[in-house]
CSV table of C-alpha atoms in Angstrom, one decimal:
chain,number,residue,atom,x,y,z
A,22,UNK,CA,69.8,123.7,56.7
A,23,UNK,CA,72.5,121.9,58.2
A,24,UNK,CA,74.0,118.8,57.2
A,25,UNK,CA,77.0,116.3,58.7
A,26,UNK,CA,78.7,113.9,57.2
A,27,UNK,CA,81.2,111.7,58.9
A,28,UNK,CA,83.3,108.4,58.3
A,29,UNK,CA,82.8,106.6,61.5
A,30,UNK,CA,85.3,103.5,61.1
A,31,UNK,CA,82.3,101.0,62.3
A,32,UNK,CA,79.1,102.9,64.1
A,33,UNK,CA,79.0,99.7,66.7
A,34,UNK,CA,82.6,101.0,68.3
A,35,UNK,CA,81.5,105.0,67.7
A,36,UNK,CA,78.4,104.7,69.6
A,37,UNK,CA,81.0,103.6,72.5
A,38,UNK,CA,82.9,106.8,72.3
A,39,UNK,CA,79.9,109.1,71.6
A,40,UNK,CA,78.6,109.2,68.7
A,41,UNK,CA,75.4,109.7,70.3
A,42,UNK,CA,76.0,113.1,72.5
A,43,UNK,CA,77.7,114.5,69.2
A,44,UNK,CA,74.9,113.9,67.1
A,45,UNK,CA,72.3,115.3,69.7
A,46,UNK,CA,74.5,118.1,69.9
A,47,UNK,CA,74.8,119.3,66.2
A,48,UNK,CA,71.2,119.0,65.6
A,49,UNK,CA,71.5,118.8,62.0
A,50,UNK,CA,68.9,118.2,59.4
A,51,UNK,CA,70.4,115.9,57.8
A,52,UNK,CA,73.2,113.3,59.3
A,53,UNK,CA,75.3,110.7,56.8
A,54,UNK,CA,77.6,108.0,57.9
A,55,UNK,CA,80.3,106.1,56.0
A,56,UNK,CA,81.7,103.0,57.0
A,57,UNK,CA,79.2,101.7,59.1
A,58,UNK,CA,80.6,98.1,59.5
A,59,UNK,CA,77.3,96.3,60.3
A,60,UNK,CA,74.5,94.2,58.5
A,61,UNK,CA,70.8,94.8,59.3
A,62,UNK,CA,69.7,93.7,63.0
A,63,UNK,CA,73.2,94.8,64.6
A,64,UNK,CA,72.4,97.6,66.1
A,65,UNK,CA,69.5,99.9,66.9
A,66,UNK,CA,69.7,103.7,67.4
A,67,UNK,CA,67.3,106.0,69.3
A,68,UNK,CA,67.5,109.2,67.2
A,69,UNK,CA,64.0,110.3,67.8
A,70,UNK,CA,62.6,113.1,65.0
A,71,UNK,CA,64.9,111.3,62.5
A,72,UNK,CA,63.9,108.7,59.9
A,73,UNK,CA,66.7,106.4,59.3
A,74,UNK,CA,68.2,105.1,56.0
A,75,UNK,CA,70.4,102.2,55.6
A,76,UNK,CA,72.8,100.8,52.9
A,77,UNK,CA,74.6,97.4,54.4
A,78,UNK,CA,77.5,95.6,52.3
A,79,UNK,CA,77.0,92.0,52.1
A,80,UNK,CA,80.5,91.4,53.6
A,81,UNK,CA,80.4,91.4,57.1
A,82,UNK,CA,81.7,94.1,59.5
A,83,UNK,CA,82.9,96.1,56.3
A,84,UNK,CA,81.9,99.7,54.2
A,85,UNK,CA,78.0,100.6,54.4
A,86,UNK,CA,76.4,103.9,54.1
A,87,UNK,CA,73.8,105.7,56.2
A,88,UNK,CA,71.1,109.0,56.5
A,89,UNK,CA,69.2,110.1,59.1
A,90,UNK,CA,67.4,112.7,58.2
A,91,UNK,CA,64.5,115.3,60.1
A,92,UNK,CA,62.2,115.3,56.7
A,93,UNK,CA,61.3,112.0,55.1
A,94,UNK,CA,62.9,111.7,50.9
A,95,UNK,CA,60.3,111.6,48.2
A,96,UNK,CA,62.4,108.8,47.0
A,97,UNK,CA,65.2,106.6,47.9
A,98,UNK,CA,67.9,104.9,45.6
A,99,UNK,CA,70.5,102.1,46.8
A,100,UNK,CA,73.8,102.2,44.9
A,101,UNK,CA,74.6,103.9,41.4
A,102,UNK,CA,74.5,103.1,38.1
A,103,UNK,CA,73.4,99.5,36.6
A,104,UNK,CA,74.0,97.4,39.5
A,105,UNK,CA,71.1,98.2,42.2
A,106,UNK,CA,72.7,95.4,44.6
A,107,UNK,CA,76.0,97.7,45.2
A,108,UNK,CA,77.4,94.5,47.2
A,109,UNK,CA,79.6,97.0,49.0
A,110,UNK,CA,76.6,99.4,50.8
A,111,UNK,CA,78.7,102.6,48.8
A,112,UNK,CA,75.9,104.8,47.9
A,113,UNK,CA,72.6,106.4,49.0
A,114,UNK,CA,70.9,108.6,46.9
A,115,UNK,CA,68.0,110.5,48.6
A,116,UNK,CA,65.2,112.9,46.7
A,117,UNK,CA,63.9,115.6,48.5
A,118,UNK,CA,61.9,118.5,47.1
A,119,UNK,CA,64.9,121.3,46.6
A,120,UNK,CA,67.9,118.9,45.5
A,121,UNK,CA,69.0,115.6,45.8
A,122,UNK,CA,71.5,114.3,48.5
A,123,UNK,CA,73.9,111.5,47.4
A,124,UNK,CA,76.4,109.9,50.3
A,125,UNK,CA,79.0,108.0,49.3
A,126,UNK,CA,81.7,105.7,50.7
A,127,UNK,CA,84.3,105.7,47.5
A,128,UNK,CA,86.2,102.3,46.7
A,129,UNK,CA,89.9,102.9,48.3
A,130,UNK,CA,92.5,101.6,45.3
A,131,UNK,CA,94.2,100.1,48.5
A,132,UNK,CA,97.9,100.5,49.1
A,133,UNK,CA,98.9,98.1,46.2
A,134,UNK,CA,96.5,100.2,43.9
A,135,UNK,CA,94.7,96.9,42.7
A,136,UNK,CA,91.7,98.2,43.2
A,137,UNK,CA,92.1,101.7,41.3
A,138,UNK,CA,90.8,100.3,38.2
A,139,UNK,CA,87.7,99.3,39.6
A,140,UNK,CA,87.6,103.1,41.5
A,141,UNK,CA,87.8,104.3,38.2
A,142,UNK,CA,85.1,103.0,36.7
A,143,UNK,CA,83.0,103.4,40.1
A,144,UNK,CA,83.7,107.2,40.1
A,145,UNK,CA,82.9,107.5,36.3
A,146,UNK,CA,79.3,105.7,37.0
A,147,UNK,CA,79.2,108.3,40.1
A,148,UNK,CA,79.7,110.9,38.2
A,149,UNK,CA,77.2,110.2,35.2
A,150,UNK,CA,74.6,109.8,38.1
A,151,UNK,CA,74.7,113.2,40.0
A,152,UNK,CA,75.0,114.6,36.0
A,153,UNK,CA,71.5,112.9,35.3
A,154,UNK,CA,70.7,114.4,38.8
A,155,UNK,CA,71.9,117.8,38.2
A,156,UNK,CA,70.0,117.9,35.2
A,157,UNK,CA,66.7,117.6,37.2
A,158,UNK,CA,67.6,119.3,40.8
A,159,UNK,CA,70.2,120.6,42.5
A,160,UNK,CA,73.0,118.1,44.1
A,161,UNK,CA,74.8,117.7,47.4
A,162,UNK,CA,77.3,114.8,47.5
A,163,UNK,CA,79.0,114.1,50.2
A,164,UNK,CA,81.0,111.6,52.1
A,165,UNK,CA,84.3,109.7,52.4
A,166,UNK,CA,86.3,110.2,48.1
A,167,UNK,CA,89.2,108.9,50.0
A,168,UNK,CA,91.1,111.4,47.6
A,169,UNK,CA,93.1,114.3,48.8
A,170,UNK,CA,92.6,116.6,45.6
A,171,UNK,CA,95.5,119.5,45.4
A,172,UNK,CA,98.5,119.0,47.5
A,173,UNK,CA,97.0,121.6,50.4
A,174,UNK,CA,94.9,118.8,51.2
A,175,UNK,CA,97.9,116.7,53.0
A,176,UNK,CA,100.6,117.2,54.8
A,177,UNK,CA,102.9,115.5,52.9
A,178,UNK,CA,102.3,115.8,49.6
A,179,UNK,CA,105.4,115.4,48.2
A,180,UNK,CA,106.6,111.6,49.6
A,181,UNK,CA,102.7,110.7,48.7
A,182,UNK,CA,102.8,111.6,45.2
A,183,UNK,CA,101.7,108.4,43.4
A,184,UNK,CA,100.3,106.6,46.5
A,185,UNK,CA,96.4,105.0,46.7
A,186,UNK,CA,94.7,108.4,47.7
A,187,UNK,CA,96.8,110.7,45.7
A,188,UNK,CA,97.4,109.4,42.5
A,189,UNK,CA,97.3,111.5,38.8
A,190,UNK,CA,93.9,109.0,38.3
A,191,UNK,CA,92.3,109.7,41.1
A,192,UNK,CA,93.6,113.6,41.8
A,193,UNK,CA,92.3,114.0,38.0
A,194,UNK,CA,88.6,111.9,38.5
A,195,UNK,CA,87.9,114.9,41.4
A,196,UNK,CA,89.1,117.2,38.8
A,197,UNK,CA,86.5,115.7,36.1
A,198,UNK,CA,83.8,116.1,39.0
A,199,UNK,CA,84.3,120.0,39.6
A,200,UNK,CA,84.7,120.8,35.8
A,201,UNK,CA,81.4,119.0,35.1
A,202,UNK,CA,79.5,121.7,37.1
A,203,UNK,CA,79.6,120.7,40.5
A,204,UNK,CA,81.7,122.7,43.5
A,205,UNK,CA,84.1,121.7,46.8
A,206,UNK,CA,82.2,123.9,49.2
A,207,UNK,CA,84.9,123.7,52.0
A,208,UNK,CA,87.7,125.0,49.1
A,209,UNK,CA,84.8,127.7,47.8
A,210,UNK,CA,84.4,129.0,51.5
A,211,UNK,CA,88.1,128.6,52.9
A,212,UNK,CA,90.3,128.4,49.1
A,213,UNK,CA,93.1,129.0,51.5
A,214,UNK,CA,93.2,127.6,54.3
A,215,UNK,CA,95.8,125.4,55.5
A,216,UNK,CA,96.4,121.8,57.5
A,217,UNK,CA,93.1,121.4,57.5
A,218,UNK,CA,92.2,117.8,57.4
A,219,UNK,CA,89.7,115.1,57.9
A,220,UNK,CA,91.7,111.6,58.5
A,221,UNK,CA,94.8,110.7,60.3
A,222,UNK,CA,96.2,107.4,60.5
A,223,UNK,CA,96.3,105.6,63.9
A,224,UNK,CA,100.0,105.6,63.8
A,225,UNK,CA,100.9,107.1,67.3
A,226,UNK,CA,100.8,110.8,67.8
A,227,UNK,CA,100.0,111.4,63.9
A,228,UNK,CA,96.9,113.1,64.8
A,229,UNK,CA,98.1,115.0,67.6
A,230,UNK,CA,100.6,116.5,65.4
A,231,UNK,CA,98.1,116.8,62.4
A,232,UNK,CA,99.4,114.8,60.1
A,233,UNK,CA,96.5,114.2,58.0
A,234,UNK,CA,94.6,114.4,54.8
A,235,UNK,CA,91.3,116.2,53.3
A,236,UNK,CA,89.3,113.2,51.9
A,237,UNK,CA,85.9,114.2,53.1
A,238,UNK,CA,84.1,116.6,51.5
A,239,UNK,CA,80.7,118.1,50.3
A,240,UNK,CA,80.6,118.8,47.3
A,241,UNK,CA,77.7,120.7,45.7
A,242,UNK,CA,76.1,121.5,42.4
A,243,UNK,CA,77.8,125.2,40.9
A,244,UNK,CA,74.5,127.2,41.1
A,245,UNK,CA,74.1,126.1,44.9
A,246,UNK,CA,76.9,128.5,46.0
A,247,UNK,CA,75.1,131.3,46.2
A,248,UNK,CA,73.1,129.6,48.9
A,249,UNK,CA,76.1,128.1,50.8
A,250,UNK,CA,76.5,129.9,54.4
A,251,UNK,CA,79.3,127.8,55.7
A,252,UNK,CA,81.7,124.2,55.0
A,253,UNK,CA,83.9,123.4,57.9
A,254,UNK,CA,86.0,120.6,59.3
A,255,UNK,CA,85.8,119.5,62.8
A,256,UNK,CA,88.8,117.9,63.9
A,257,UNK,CA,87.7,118.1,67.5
A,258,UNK,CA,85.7,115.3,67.5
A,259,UNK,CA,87.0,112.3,67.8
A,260,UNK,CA,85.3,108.5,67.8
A,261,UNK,CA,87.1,107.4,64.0
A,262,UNK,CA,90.0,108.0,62.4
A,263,UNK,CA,88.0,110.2,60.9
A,264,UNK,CA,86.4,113.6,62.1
A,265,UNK,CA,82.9,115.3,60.9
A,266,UNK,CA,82.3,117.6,58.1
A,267,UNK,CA,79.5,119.8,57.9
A,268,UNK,CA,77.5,122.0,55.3
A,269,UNK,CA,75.3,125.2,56.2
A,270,UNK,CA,73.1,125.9,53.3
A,271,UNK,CA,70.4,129.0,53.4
A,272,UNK,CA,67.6,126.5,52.0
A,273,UNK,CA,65.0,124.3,52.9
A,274,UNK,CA,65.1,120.6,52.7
């Protein structure tokens, strides 16, 4: 089984630099999006064999989740914890019969951090829902954490120290996340690989000289590593500030 993930900055302006001949090309089960940037009506893909999924903010042109996916859920959920609405399209939790897929686009604490409060709690309600997952089936999350965990995963680790992205709060939430029984597959497969990094700012030539950070992931329930086969980072591919990450897993959906 092979599964994508990728933050692509507003689907609308990635279709234009194509989106479409990547995701032909990759042929993966299952496909997520982050960042979609559209409400319902705005735009309508061809992905034939796939049934489509969407989570649309309220706000327009702003967040939103997606999943396309080759096998149709048992179930699907919209946003986490009490609040169903999820104004911000952050969340899609989808059943299938081996495990349960969660994509997520996770609140960024912005550069002031005023929103890392409200991250916190987000993340705490995130966690406590793929717990009460776990419990029942296995659990993939993926998507954009916006967090880079250990210093490996950015280049600059040292003048960042404290900024939204890698602060103590947020370094420590991912911590709380692996030490409840859950794994970073990319870090399981490749614990030491180097400069290896999902987002780059649009400052010029930062991503031509790979200046980035590692704030996509998948991130899997412990007793699923036996079955990963590979986690990788595709830097190649461009269309976002953003690049894909993928999971290989020797299951079935």
């Amino acid at each position: 089984m092979k599964l994508i993930s990728w933050n692509v900055n507003g689907i609308r302006a990635c279709v234009k630099k194509g989106f479409l001949e990547y995701f032909q090309e990759t042929g993966a089960d299952i496909f997520c999006l982050q960042e979609t940037k559209l409400q319902a009506g705005q735009i309508e893909l061809e992905l034939e064999g796939y049934h489509q999924y969407w989570n649309y903010a309220e706000r327009k042109g702003y967040s939103g989740t997606a999943v396309f996916t080759k096998i149709p859920p048992i179930s699907v959920k919209y946003g986490i914890g009490l609040n169903e609405k999820q104004e911000e399209g952050r969340s899609l939790t989808l059943e299938f019969d081996s495990f349960y897929l969660v994509n997520v686009y996770t609140i960024n604490s912005k550069r002031d951090l005023s929103r890392l409060p409200e991250r916190l709690m987000w993340e705490e309600e995130l966690k406590q829902h793929l717990i009460e997952l776990d419990k029942m089936k296995p659990v993939v999350l993926c998507g954009d954490l916006n967090v880079a965990h250990q210093e490996v995963d950015l280049k600059n680790a040292r003048s960042n120290h404290g900024n939204s992205g890698f602060t103590i709060e947020e370094r420590q939430k991912m911590t709380d996340l692996l030490q409840a029984g859950f794994i970073d597959s990319f870090r399981y497969v490749y614990p030491d690989r180097t400069d290896a990094y999902s987002w780059w700012s649009y400052m010029s030539k930062v991503r031509e000289k790979n200046i980035g950070w590692r704030i996509d992931y998948f991130i899997v329930s412990e007793r699923l590593k036996d079955v990963i086969k590979d986690a990788d980072i595709h830097p190649e591919v461009m269309g976002s500030d953003h690049c894909p990450v993928s999971l290989e897993l020797n299951m079935c959906i």
